[in-house]
JSON list of C-alpha atoms in Angstrom, two decimals:
[
{"chain": "A", "resi": 1, "resn": "UNK", "atom": "CA", "xyz": [72.96, -213.08, -108.96]},
{"chain": "A", "resi": 2, "resn": "UNK", "atom": "CA", "xyz": [69.52, -211.58, -108.39]},
{"chain": "A", "resi": 3, "resn": "UNK", "atom": "CA", "xyz": [68.30, -209.65, -111.41]},
{"chain": "A", "resi": 4, "resn": "UNK", "atom": "CA", "xyz": [67.09, -206.10, -110.85]},
{"chain": "A", "resi": 5, "resn": "UNK", "atom": "CA", "xyz": [63.54, -205.19, -111.81]},
{"chain": "A", "resi": 6, "resn": "UNK", "atom": "CA", "xyz": [63.18, -204.14, -115.42]},
{"chain": "A", "resi": 7, "resn": "UNK", "atom": "CA", "xyz": [61.84, -200.93, -116.90]},
{"chain": "A", "resi": 8, "resn": "UNK", "atom": "CA", "xyz": [59.87, -201.90, -120.00]},
{"chain": "A", "resi": 9, "resn": "UNK", "atom": "CA", "xyz": [58.25, -199.46, -122.40]},
{"chain": "A", "resi": 10, "resn": "UNK", "atom": "CA", "xyz": [55.61, -200.44, -124.95]},
{"chain": "A", "resi": 11, "resn": "UNK", "atom": "CA", "xyz": [54.41, -198.50, -127.98]},
{"chain": "A", "resi": 12, "resn": "UNK", "atom": "CA", "xyz": [50.91, -199.93, -128.23]},
{"chain": "A", "resi": 13, "resn": "UNK", "atom": "CA", "xyz": [50.49, -199.66, -131.99]},
{"chain": "A", "resi": 14, "resn": "UNK", "atom": "CA", "xyz": [48.00, -201.21, -134.38]},
{"chain": "A", "resi": 15, "resn": "UNK", "atom": "CA", "xyz": [44.61, -200.66, -132.73]},
{"chain": "A", "resi": 16, "resn": "UNK", "atom": "CA", "xyz": [43.07, -198.78, -135.64]},
{"chain": "A", "resi": 17, "resn": "UNK", "atom": "CA", "xyz": [44.50, -201.07, -138.32]},
{"chain": "A", "resi": 18, "resn": "UNK", "atom": "CA", "xyz": [43.36, -204.12, -136.38]},
{"chain": "A", "resi": 19, "resn": "UNK", "atom": "CA", "xyz": [39.82, -202.74, -136.37]},
{"chain": "A", "resi": 20, "resn": "UNK", "atom": "CA", "xyz": [39.65, -201.70, -140.01]},
{"chain": "A", "resi": 21, "resn": "UNK", "atom": "CA", "xyz": [41.07, -205.03, -141.19]},
{"chain": "A", "resi": 22, "resn": "UNK", "atom": "CA", "xyz": [38.25, -206.71, -139.25]},
{"chain": "A", "resi": 23, "resn": "UNK", "atom": "CA", "xyz": [35.64, -204.41, -140.76]},
{"chain": "A", "resi": 24, "resn": "UNK", "atom": "CA", "xyz": [35.10, -202.40, -137.57]},
{"chain": "A", "resi": 25, "resn": "UNK", "atom": "CA", "xyz": [35.38, -198.73, -136.73]},
{"chain": "A", "resi": 26, "resn": "UNK", "atom": "CA", "xyz": [38.78, -197.64, -135.40]},
{"chain": "A", "resi": 27, "resn": "UNK", "atom": "CA", "xyz": [37.19, -196.95, -132.01]},
{"chain": "A", "resi": 28, "resn": "UNK", "atom": "CA", "xyz": [36.54, -200.68, -131.64]},
{"chain": "A", "resi": 29, "resn": "UNK", "atom": "CA", "xyz": [40.27, -201.30, -131.94]},
{"chain": "A", "resi": 30, "resn": "UNK", "atom": "CA", "xyz": [41.05, -198.72, -129.29]},
{"chain": "A", "resi": 31, "resn": "UNK", "atom": "CA", "xyz": [38.57, -200.33, -126.89]},
{"chain": "A", "resi": 32, "resn": "UNK", "atom": "CA", "xyz": [40.11, -203.74, -127.51]},
{"chain": "A", "resi": 33, "resn": "UNK", "atom": "CA", "xyz": [43.54, -202.26, -126.97]},
{"chain": "A", "resi": 34, "resn": "UNK", "atom": "CA", "xyz": [42.47, -200.85, -123.60]},
{"chain": "A", "resi": 35, "resn": "UNK", "atom": "CA", "xyz": [41.17, -204.28, -122.63]},
{"chain": "A", "resi": 36, "resn": "UNK", "atom": "CA", "xyz": [44.55, -205.84, -123.40]},
{"chain": "A", "resi": 37, "resn": "UNK", "atom": "CA", "xyz": [46.32, -203.46, -121.00]},
{"chain": "A", "resi": 38, "resn": "UNK", "atom": "CA", "xyz": [44.83, -205.20, -117.95]},
{"chain": "A", "resi": 39, "resn": "UNK", "atom": "CA", "xyz": [46.38, -208.56, -118.83]},
{"chain": "A", "resi": 40, "resn": "UNK", "atom": "CA", "xyz": [49.75, -206.99, -119.55]},
{"chain": "A", "resi": 41, "resn": "UNK", "atom": "CA", "xyz": [49.74, -205.12, -116.24]},
{"chain": "A", "resi": 42, "resn": "UNK", "atom": "CA", "xyz": [48.81, -208.28, -114.36]},
{"chain": "A", "resi": 43, "resn": "UNK", "atom": "CA", "xyz": [51.56, -210.30, -116.07]},
{"chain": "A", "resi": 44, "resn": "UNK", "atom": "CA", "xyz": [54.35, -207.75, -115.75]},
{"chain": "A", "resi": 45, "resn": "UNK", "atom": "CA", "xyz": [55.44, -208.26, -112.10]},
{"chain": "A", "resi": 46, "resn": "UNK", "atom": "CA", "xyz": [55.78, -212.01, -112.54]},
{"chain": "A", "resi": 47, "resn": "UNK", "atom": "CA", "xyz": [58.18, -211.38, -115.42]},
{"chain": "A", "resi": 48, "resn": "UNK", "atom": "CA", "xyz": [60.50, -209.23, -113.34]},
{"chain": "A", "resi": 49, "resn": "UNK", "atom": "CA", "xyz": [59.14, -205.89, -114.56]},
{"chain": "A", "resi": 50, "resn": "UNK", "atom": "CA", "xyz": [59.18, -203.14, -111.95]},
{"chain": "A", "resi": 51, "resn": "UNK", "atom": "CA", "xyz": [58.30, -200.17, -114.17]},
{"chain": "A", "resi": 52, "resn": "UNK", "atom": "CA", "xyz": [55.99, -200.38, -117.18]},
{"chain": "A", "resi": 53, "resn": "UNK", "atom": "CA", "xyz": [55.57, -197.31, -119.40]},
{"chain": "A", "resi": 54, "resn": "UNK", "atom": "CA", "xyz": [52.80, -197.50, -121.99]},
{"chain": "A", "resi": 55, "resn": "UNK", "atom": "CA", "xyz": [52.60, -195.05, -124.91]},
{"chain": "A", "resi": 56, "resn": "UNK", "atom": "CA", "xyz": [48.90, -194.27, -125.15]},
{"chain": "A", "resi": 57, "resn": "UNK", "atom": "CA", "xyz": [48.62, -190.92, -126.96]},
{"chain": "A", "resi": 58, "resn": "UNK", "atom": "CA", "xyz": [51.39, -188.85, -128.49]},
{"chain": "A", "resi": 59, "resn": "UNK", "atom": "CA", "xyz": [51.48, -185.07, -128.85]},
{"chain": "A", "resi": 60, "resn": "UNK", "atom": "CA", "xyz": [51.22, -185.62, -132.60]},
{"chain": "A", "resi": 61, "resn": "UNK", "atom": "CA", "xyz": [48.03, -187.68, -132.22]},
{"chain": "A", "resi": 62, "resn": "UNK", "atom": "CA", "xyz": [46.04, -184.45, -131.78]},
{"chain": "A", "resi": 63, "resn": "UNK", "atom": "CA", "xyz": [46.17, -184.20, -135.59]},
{"chain": "A", "resi": 64, "resn": "UNK", "atom": "CA", "xyz": [43.88, -187.24, -135.93]},
{"chain": "A", "resi": 65, "resn": "UNK", "atom": "CA", "xyz": [40.19, -186.71, -136.77]},
{"chain": "A", "resi": 66, "resn": "UNK", "atom": "CA", "xyz": [38.43, -184.86, -133.93]},
{"chain": "A", "resi": 67, "resn": "UNK", "atom": "CA", "xyz": [35.90, -187.65, -133.47]},
{"chain": "A", "resi": 68, "resn": "UNK", "atom": "CA", "xyz": [38.61, -190.23, -132.95]},
{"chain": "A", "resi": 69, "resn": "UNK", "atom": "CA", "xyz": [40.48, -187.98, -130.51]},
{"chain": "A", "resi": 70, "resn": "UNK", "atom": "CA", "xyz": [37.30, -187.35, -128.51]},
{"chain": "A", "resi": 71, "resn": "UNK", "atom": "CA", "xyz": [36.59, -191.08, -128.36]},
{"chain": "A", "resi": 72, "resn": "UNK", "atom": "CA", "xyz": [40.12, -191.76, -127.13]},
{"chain": "A", "resi": 73, "resn": "UNK", "atom": "CA", "xyz": [39.83, -189.18, -124.37]},
{"chain": "A", "resi": 74, "resn": "UNK", "atom": "CA", "xyz": [36.54, -190.72, -123.21]},
{"chain": "A", "resi": 75, "resn": "UNK", "atom": "CA", "xyz": [38.21, -194.13, -123.29]},
{"chain": "A", "resi": 76, "resn": "UNK", "atom": "CA", "xyz": [41.11, -192.93, -121.13]},
{"chain": "A", "resi": 77, "resn": "UNK", "atom": "CA", "xyz": [38.67, -191.53, -118.57]},
{"chain": "A", "resi": 78, "resn": "UNK", "atom": "CA", "xyz": [36.65, -194.75, -118.58]},
{"chain": "A", "resi": 79, "resn": "UNK", "atom": "CA", "xyz": [39.78, -196.86, -118.22]},
{"chain": "A", "resi": 80, "resn": "UNK", "atom": "CA", "xyz": [41.06, -194.88, -115.24]},
{"chain": "A", "resi": 81, "resn": "UNK", "atom": "CA", "xyz": [37.70, -194.97, -113.52]},
{"chain": "A", "resi": 82, "resn": "UNK", "atom": "CA", "xyz": [37.35, -198.72, -114.05]},
{"chain": "A", "resi": 83, "resn": "UNK", "atom": "CA", "xyz": [40.91, -199.76, -113.21]},
{"chain": "A", "resi": 84, "resn": "UNK", "atom": "CA", "xyz": [41.90, -197.55, -110.29]},
{"chain": "A", "resi": 85, "resn": "UNK", "atom": "CA", "xyz": [40.35, -199.81, -107.64]},
{"chain": "A", "resi": 86, "resn": "UNK", "atom": "CA", "xyz": [42.01, -202.84, -109.22]},
{"chain": "A", "resi": 87, "resn": "UNK", "atom": "CA", "xyz": [45.37, -201.03, -109.16]},
{"chain": "A", "resi": 88, "resn": "UNK", "atom": "CA", "xyz": [44.89, -200.30, -105.46]},
{"chain": "A", "resi": 89, "resn": "UNK", "atom": "CA", "xyz": [44.06, -203.95, -104.75]},
{"chain": "A", "resi": 90, "resn": "UNK", "atom": "CA", "xyz": [47.07, -205.19, -106.72]},
{"chain": "A", "resi": 91, "resn": "UNK", "atom": "CA", "xyz": [49.50, -202.63, -105.28]},
{"chain": "A", "resi": 92, "resn": "UNK", "atom": "CA", "xyz": [50.03, -200.94, -108.65]},
{"chain": "A", "resi": 93, "resn": "UNK", "atom": "CA", "xyz": [51.21, -197.34, -108.55]},
{"chain": "A", "resi": 94, "resn": "UNK", "atom": "CA", "xyz": [49.77, -195.38, -111.48]},
{"chain": "A", "resi": 95, "resn": "UNK", "atom": "CA", "xyz": [51.24, -192.25, -113.03]},
{"chain": "A", "resi": 96, "resn": "UNK", "atom": "CA", "xyz": [50.29, -190.40, -116.19]},
{"chain": "A", "resi": 97, "resn": "UNK", "atom": "CA", "xyz": [53.20, -188.61, -117.86]},
{"chain": "A", "resi": 98, "resn": "UNK", "atom": "CA", "xyz": [53.04, -185.91, -120.50]},
{"chain": "A", "resi": 99, "resn": "UNK", "atom": "CA", "xyz": [51.33, -182.55, -120.84]},
{"chain": "A", "resi": 100, "resn": "UNK", "atom": "CA", "xyz": [48.07, -181.85, -119.02]},
{"chain": "A", "resi": 101, "resn": "UNK", "atom": "CA", "xyz": [47.17, -178.36, -120.18]},
{"chain": "A", "resi": 102, "resn": "UNK", "atom": "CA", "xyz": [45.58, -179.55, -123.42]},
{"chain": "A", "resi": 103, "resn": "UNK", "atom": "CA", "xyz": [43.35, -182.31, -122.07]},
{"chain": "A", "resi": 104, "resn": "UNK", "atom": "CA", "xyz": [39.78, -181.96, -120.86]},
{"chain": "A", "resi": 105, "resn": "UNK", "atom": "CA", "xyz": [39.42, -180.88, -117.21]},
{"chain": "A", "resi": 106, "resn": "UNK", "atom": "CA", "xyz": [37.32, -183.98, -116.44]},
{"chain": "A", "resi": 107, "resn": "UNK", "atom": "CA", "xyz": [40.09, -186.27, -117.60]},
{"chain": "A", "resi": 108, "resn": "UNK", "atom": "CA", "xyz": [42.66, -184.21, -115.75]},
{"chain": "A", "resi": 109, "resn": "UNK", "atom": "CA", "xyz": [40.71, -184.55, -112.50]},
{"chain": "A", "resi": 110, "resn": "UNK", "atom": "CA", "xyz": [40.34, -188.29, -113.10]},
{"chain": "A", "resi": 111, "resn": "UNK", "atom": "CA", "xyz": [44.10, -188.62, -113.60]},
{"chain": "A", "resi": 112, "resn": "UNK", "atom": "CA", "xyz": [44.82, -186.74, -110.38]},
{"chain": "A", "resi": 113, "resn": "UNK", "atom": "CA", "xyz": [42.32, -188.85, -108.44]},
{"chain": "A", "resi": 114, "resn": "UNK", "atom": "CA", "xyz": [43.78, -192.11, -109.74]},
{"chain": "A", "resi": 115, "resn": "UNK", "atom": "CA", "xyz": [47.32, -191.03, -108.95]},
{"chain": "A", "resi": 116, "resn": "UNK", "atom": "CA", "xyz": [46.37, -190.07, -105.40]},
{"chain": "A", "resi": 117, "resn": "UNK", "atom": "CA", "xyz": [44.51, -193.33, -104.82]},
{"chain": "A", "resi": 118, "resn": "UNK", "atom": "CA", "xyz": [47.43, -195.49, -105.99]},
{"chain": "A", "resi": 119, "resn": "UNK", "atom": "CA", "xyz": [50.36, -193.37, -104.76]},
{"chain": "A", "resi": 120, "resn": "UNK", "atom": "CA", "xyz": [51.40, -195.82, -102.04]},
{"chain": "A", "resi": 121, "resn": "UNK", "atom": "CA", "xyz": [51.25, -198.92, -104.24]},
{"chain": "A", "resi": 122, "resn": "UNK", "atom": "CA", "xyz": [54.32, -201.04, -103.42]},
{"chain": "A", "resi": 123, "resn": "UNK", "atom": "CA", "xyz": [54.25, -203.15, -106.57]},
{"chain": "A", "resi": 124, "resn": "UNK", "atom": "CA", "xyz": [54.39, -202.37, -110.26]},
{"chain": "A", "resi": 125, "resn": "UNK", "atom": "CA", "xyz": [54.96, -198.73, -111.21]},
{"chain": "A", "resi": 126, "resn": "UNK", "atom": "CA", "xyz": [52.62, -198.23, -114.18]},
{"chain": "A", "resi": 127, "resn": "UNK", "atom": "CA", "xyz": [53.17, -195.10, -116.26]},
{"chain": "A", "resi": 128, "resn": "UNK", "atom": "CA", "xyz": [50.81, -194.09, -119.05]},
{"chain": "A", "resi": 129, "resn": "UNK", "atom": "CA", "xyz": [52.18, -191.57, -121.56]},
{"chain": "A", "resi": 130, "resn": "UNK", "atom": "CA", "xyz": [49.35, -189.23, -122.59]},
{"chain": "A", "resi": 131, "resn": "UNK", "atom": "CA", "xyz": [49.82, -186.14, -124.78]},
{"chain": "A", "resi": 132, "resn": "UNK", "atom": "CA", "xyz": [53.47, -187.12, -124.67]},
{"chain": "A", "resi": 133, "resn": "UNK", "atom": "CA", "xyz": [56.45, -185.98, -126.71]},
{"chain": "A", "resi": 134, "resn": "UNK", "atom": "CA", "xyz": [59.94, -186.89, -125.60]},
{"chain": "A", "resi": 135, "resn": "UNK", "atom": "CA", "xyz": [61.56, -184.10, -127.62]},
{"chain": "A", "resi": 136, "resn": "UNK", "atom": "CA", "xyz": [59.18, -181.50, -126.21]},
{"chain": "A", "resi": 137, "resn": "UNK", "atom": "CA", "xyz": [59.80, -182.76, -122.67]},
{"chain": "A", "resi": 138, "resn": "UNK", "atom": "CA", "xyz": [63.56, -182.47, -123.15]},
{"chain": "A", "resi": 139, "resn": "UNK", "atom": "CA", "xyz": [63.12, -178.91, -124.43]},
{"chain": "A", "resi": 140, "resn": "UNK", "atom": "CA", "xyz": [60.90, -177.98, -121.47]},
{"chain": "A", "resi": 141, "resn": "UNK", "atom": "CA", "xyz": [63.44, -179.42, -119.05]},
{"chain": "A", "resi": 142, "resn": "UNK", "atom": "CA", "xyz": [66.28, -177.52, -120.73]},
{"chain": "A", "resi": 143, "resn": "UNK", "atom": "CA", "xyz": [64.30, -174.29, -120.47]},
{"chain": "A", "resi": 144, "resn": "UNK", "atom": "CA", "xyz": [64.03, -174.83, -116.69]},
{"chain": "A", "resi": 145, "resn": "UNK", "atom": "CA", "xyz": [67.80, -174.87, -116.23]},
{"chain": "A", "resi": 146, "resn": "UNK", "atom": "CA", "xyz": [69.41, -171.83, -114.72]},
{"chain": "A", "resi": 147, "resn": "UNK", "atom": "CA", "xyz": [72.07, -170.22, -116.88]},
{"chain": "A", "resi": 148, "resn": "UNK", "atom": "CA", "xyz": [74.75, -170.90, -114.28]},
{"chain": "A", "resi": 149, "resn": "UNK", "atom": "CA", "xyz": [73.76, -174.57, -113.89]},
{"chain": "A", "resi": 150, "resn": "UNK", "atom": "CA", "xyz": [75.75, -177.43, -115.37]},
{"chain": "A", "resi": 151, "resn": "UNK", "atom": "CA", "xyz": [73.44, -180.44, -115.10]},
{"chain": "A", "resi": 152, "resn": "UNK", "atom": "CA", "xyz": [74.56, -184.01, -114.68]},
{"chain": "A", "resi": 153, "resn": "UNK", "atom": "CA", "xyz": [72.79, -186.85, -116.39]},
{"chain": "A", "resi": 154, "resn": "UNK", "atom": "CA", "xyz": [71.12, -187.79, -113.11]},
{"chain": "A", "resi": 155, "resn": "UNK", "atom": "CA", "xyz": [69.97, -184.26, -112.30]},
{"chain": "A", "resi": 156, "resn": "UNK", "atom": "CA", "xyz": [68.62, -183.74, -115.81]},
{"chain": "A", "resi": 157, "resn": "UNK", "atom": "CA", "xyz": [66.78, -187.07, -115.62]},
{"chain": "A", "resi": 158, "resn": "UNK", "atom": "CA", "xyz": [65.12, -185.91, -112.40]},
{"chain": "A", "resi": 159, "resn": "UNK", "atom": "CA", "xyz": [64.18, -182.58, -113.98]},
{"chain": "A", "resi": 160, "resn": "UNK", "atom": "CA", "xyz": [62.78, -184.35, -117.02]},
{"chain": "A", "resi": 161, "resn": "UNK", "atom": "CA", "xyz": [60.54, -186.43, -114.77]},
{"chain": "A", "resi": 162, "resn": "UNK", "atom": "CA", "xyz": [59.25, -183.31, -113.03]},
{"chain": "A", "resi": 163, "resn": "UNK", "atom": "CA", "xyz": [58.27, -181.49, -116.22]},
{"chain": "A", "resi": 164, "resn": "UNK", "atom": "CA", "xyz": [56.46, -184.66, -117.34]},
{"chain": "A", "resi": 165, "resn": "UNK", "atom": "CA", "xyz": [54.40, -184.80, -114.11]},
{"chain": "A", "resi": 166, "resn": "UNK", "atom": "CA", "xyz": [56.14, -188.00, -113.08]},
{"chain": "A", "resi": 167, "resn": "UNK", "atom": "CA", "xyz": [58.80, -189.25, -110.70]},
{"chain": "A", "resi": 168, "resn": "UNK", "atom": "CA", "xyz": [62.31, -190.45, -111.61]},
{"chain": "A", "resi": 169, "resn": "UNK", "atom": "CA", "xyz": [62.51, -194.01, -112.86]},
{"chain": "A", "resi": 170, "resn": "UNK", "atom": "CA", "xyz": [65.42, -196.20, -113.99]},
{"chain": "A", "resi": 171, "resn": "UNK", "atom": "CA", "xyz": [66.58, -195.98, -117.58]},
{"chain": "A", "resi": 172, "resn": "UNK", "atom": "CA", "xyz": [64.60, -198.04, -120.03]},
{"chain": "A", "resi": 173, "resn": "UNK", "atom": "CA", "xyz": [65.78, -201.65, -120.40]},
{"chain": "A", "resi": 174, "resn": "UNK", "atom": "CA", "xyz": [63.47, -202.91, -123.12]},
{"chain": "A", "resi": 175, "resn": "UNK", "atom": "CA", "xyz": [61.30, -201.05, -125.62]},
{"chain": "A", "resi": 176, "resn": "UNK", "atom": "CA", "xyz": [58.65, -203.08, -127.46]},
{"chain": "A", "resi": 177, "resn": "UNK", "atom": "CA", "xyz": [56.63, -201.77, -130.38]},
{"chain": "A", "resi": 178, "resn": "UNK", "atom": "CA", "xyz": [53.68, -203.73, -131.70]},
{"chain": "A", "resi": 179, "resn": "UNK", "atom": "CA", "xyz": [51.97, -203.35, -135.08]},
{"chain": "A", "resi": 180, "resn": "UNK", "atom": "CA", "xyz": [54.91, -203.97, -137.40]},
{"chain": "A", "resi": 181, "resn": "UNK", "atom": "CA", "xyz": [56.36, -200.44, -137.56]},
{"chain": "A", "resi": 182, "resn": "UNK", "atom": "CA", "xyz": [60.08, -199.94, -136.92]},
{"chain": "A", "resi": 183, "resn": "UNK", "atom": "CA", "xyz": [60.46, -196.51, -135.29]},
{"chain": "A", "resi": 184, "resn": "UNK", "atom": "CA", "xyz": [60.47, -194.87, -131.85]},
{"chain": "A", "resi": 185, "resn": "UNK", "atom": "CA", "xyz": [57.92, -192.14, -132.62]},
{"chain": "A", "resi": 186, "resn": "UNK", "atom": "CA", "xyz": [59.25, -189.65, -130.07]},
{"chain": "A", "resi": 187, "resn": "UNK", "atom": "CA", "xyz": [58.92, -192.06, -127.13]},
{"chain": "A", "resi": 188, "resn": "UNK", "atom": "CA", "xyz": [61.37, -192.00, -124.17]},
{"chain": "A", "resi": 189, "resn": "UNK", "atom": "CA", "xyz": [64.29, -190.85, -126.30]},
{"chain": "A", "resi": 190, "resn": "UNK", "atom": "CA", "xyz": [66.41, -189.79, -123.30]},
{"chain": "A", "resi": 191, "resn": "UNK", "atom": "CA", "xyz": [65.55, -192.85, -121.23]},
{"chain": "A", "resi": 192, "resn": "UNK", "atom": "CA", "xyz": [66.08, -195.29, -124.12]},
{"chain": "A", "resi": 193, "resn": "UNK", "atom": "CA", "xyz": [69.74, -194.47, -124.72]},
{"chain": "A", "resi": 194, "resn": "UNK", "atom": "CA", "xyz": [70.82, -198.09, -124.12]},
{"chain": "A", "resi": 195, "resn": "UNK", "atom": "CA", "xyz": [67.48, -199.86, -124.27]},
{"chain": "A", "resi": 196, "resn": "UNK", "atom": "CA", "xyz": [67.10, -203.07, -126.21]},
{"chain": "A", "resi": 197, "resn": "UNK", "atom": "CA", "xyz": [64.58, -202.61, -129.02]},
{"chain": "A", "resi": 198, "resn": "UNK", "atom": "CA", "xyz": [62.06, -205.22, -130.09]},
{"chain": "A", "resi": 199, "resn": "UNK", "atom": "CA", "xyz": [59.60, -204.70, -132.94]},
{"chain": "A", "resi": 200, "resn": "UNK", "atom": "CA", "xyz": [56.82, -207.23, -133.34]},
{"chain": "A", "resi": 201, "resn": "UNK", "atom": "CA", "xyz": [54.30, -207.59, -136.14]},
{"chain": "A", "resi": 202, "resn": "UNK", "atom": "CA", "xyz": [51.38, -208.53, -133.88]},
{"chain": "A", "resi": 203, "resn": "UNK", "atom": "CA", "xyz": [48.81, -205.74, -133.51]},
{"chain": "A", "resi": 204, "resn": "UNK", "atom": "CA", "xyz": [48.29, -204.48, -129.97]},
{"chain": "A", "resi": 205, "resn": "UNK", "atom": "CA", "xyz": [44.76, -205.94, -129.55]},
{"chain": "A", "resi": 206, "resn": "UNK", "atom": "CA", "xyz": [46.27, -209.37, -130.25]},
{"chain": "A", "resi": 207, "resn": "UNK", "atom": "CA", "xyz": [49.24, -208.90, -127.91]},
{"chain": "A", "resi": 208, "resn": "UNK", "atom": "CA", "xyz": [48.98, -210.88, -124.69]},
{"chain": "A", "resi": 209, "resn": "UNK", "atom": "CA", "xyz": [50.86, -212.08, -121.63]},
{"chain": "A", "resi": 210, "resn": "UNK", "atom": "CA", "xyz": [52.58, -214.81, -123.65]},
{"chain": "A", "resi": 211, "resn": "UNK", "atom": "CA", "xyz": [53.91, -212.21, -126.07]},
{"chain": "A", "resi": 212, "resn": "UNK", "atom": "CA", "xyz": [55.23, -210.10, -123.21]},
{"chain": "A", "resi": 213, "resn": "UNK", "atom": "CA", "xyz": [56.87, -213.19, -121.71]},
{"chain": "A", "resi": 214, "resn": "UNK", "atom": "CA", "xyz": [58.53, -213.93, -125.06]},
{"chain": "A", "resi": 215, "resn": "UNK", "atom": "CA", "xyz": [59.74, -210.32, -125.33]},
{"chain": "A", "resi": 216, "resn": "UNK", "atom": "CA", "xyz": [61.30, -210.42, -121.87]},
{"chain": "A", "resi": 217, "resn": "UNK", "atom": "CA", "xyz": [62.80, -213.80, -122.66]},
{"chain": "A", "resi": 218, "resn": "UNK", "atom": "CA", "xyz": [64.46, -212.42, -125.78]},
{"chain": "A", "resi": 219, "resn": "UNK", "atom": "CA", "xyz": [65.72, -209.46, -123.78]},
{"chain": "A", "resi": 220, "resn": "UNK", "atom": "CA", "xyz": [67.23, -211.77, -121.17]},
{"chain": "A", "resi": 221, "resn": "UNK", "atom": "CA", "xyz": [69.11, -213.57, -123.92]},
{"chain": "A", "resi": 222, "resn": "UNK", "atom": "CA", "xyz": [70.74, -210.44, -125.32]},
{"chain": "A", "resi": 223, "resn": "UNK", "atom": "CA", "xyz": [74.16, -209.19, -124.28]},
{"chain": "A", "resi": 224, "resn": "UNK", "atom": "CA", "xyz": [74.19, -205.58, -123.08]},
{"chain": "A", "resi": 225, "resn": "UNK", "atom": "CA", "xyz": [77.68, -204.06, -123.30]},
{"chain": "A", "resi": 226, "resn": "UNK", "atom": "CA", "xyz": [77.00, -200.31, -122.88]},
{"chain": "A", "resi": 227, "resn": "UNK", "atom": "CA", "xyz": [79.90, -199.51, -125.20]},
{"chain": "A", "resi": 228, "resn": "UNK", "atom": "CA", "xyz": [82.32, -201.86, -123.45]},
{"chain": "A", "resi": 229, "resn": "UNK", "atom": "CA", "xyz": [84.12, -204.84, -124.94]},
{"chain": "A", "resi": 230, "resn": "UNK", "atom": "CA", "xyz": [82.43, -208.19, -124.36]},
{"chain": "A", "resi": 231, "resn": "UNK", "atom": "CA", "xyz": [84.67, -209.41, -121.51]},
{"chain": "A", "resi": 232, "resn": "UNK", "atom": "CA", "xyz": [84.58, -206.04, -119.73]},
{"chain": "A", "resi": 233, "resn": "UNK", "atom": "CA", "xyz": [80.79, -206.04, -119.89]},
{"chain": "A", "resi": 234, "resn": "UNK", "atom": "CA", "xyz": [80.67, -209.56, -118.48]},
{"chain": "A", "resi": 235, "resn": "UNK", "atom": "CA", "xyz": [82.97, -208.58, -115.61]},
{"chain": "A", "resi": 236, "resn": "UNK", "atom": "CA", "xyz": [80.77, -205.57, -114.79]},
{"chain": "A", "resi": 237, "resn": "UNK", "atom": "CA", "xyz": [77.50, -207.53, -114.74]}
]
């Protein structure tokens, strides 16, 4: 049986700790982390990944030192400017999900330009979560419901995508967090209802295509029952 394309989410954690442990400024770790993204994006389609959602900057990250936040915003703009042409060449469709009213207008324009340039990409759907909070997105979507509306799961999923400036995607299959922490940190809470979770100790700047391959391999070896008994799940697959 042909396997459907996977939706994989990654919490790219450990950039700052990687840098400080090496005696560098935290900004060095963030730059190395951005460099790693290219290899992961290139490897993803060959591993059966159709949608890749990367957690780049949470709504709570605004509380970090202003200098670090400013450096991250410059890095995002630089990354989009440098990688958009490559995404077009490789057929990668790029979307940035999350709020946009709190980011610099130059970065906002860069995001919009990159999304337009890659909109027809037939290959990997790459989503970057920027100024993102899953709980806040769910609240915003709920506030958009009419009082006489009874949403279904599918209709609410579509609405959630709209308020996050994205398009509907399949539910999350696999969520990977690097850096050794064991929490979701407000990432894709609605979409991750039945996702397989994998926490790895390797810091994001050290995470590579081989690590992604191993993560997908472990996922493929797990049994997903969705609340059913083992035999019923096997019959439904």
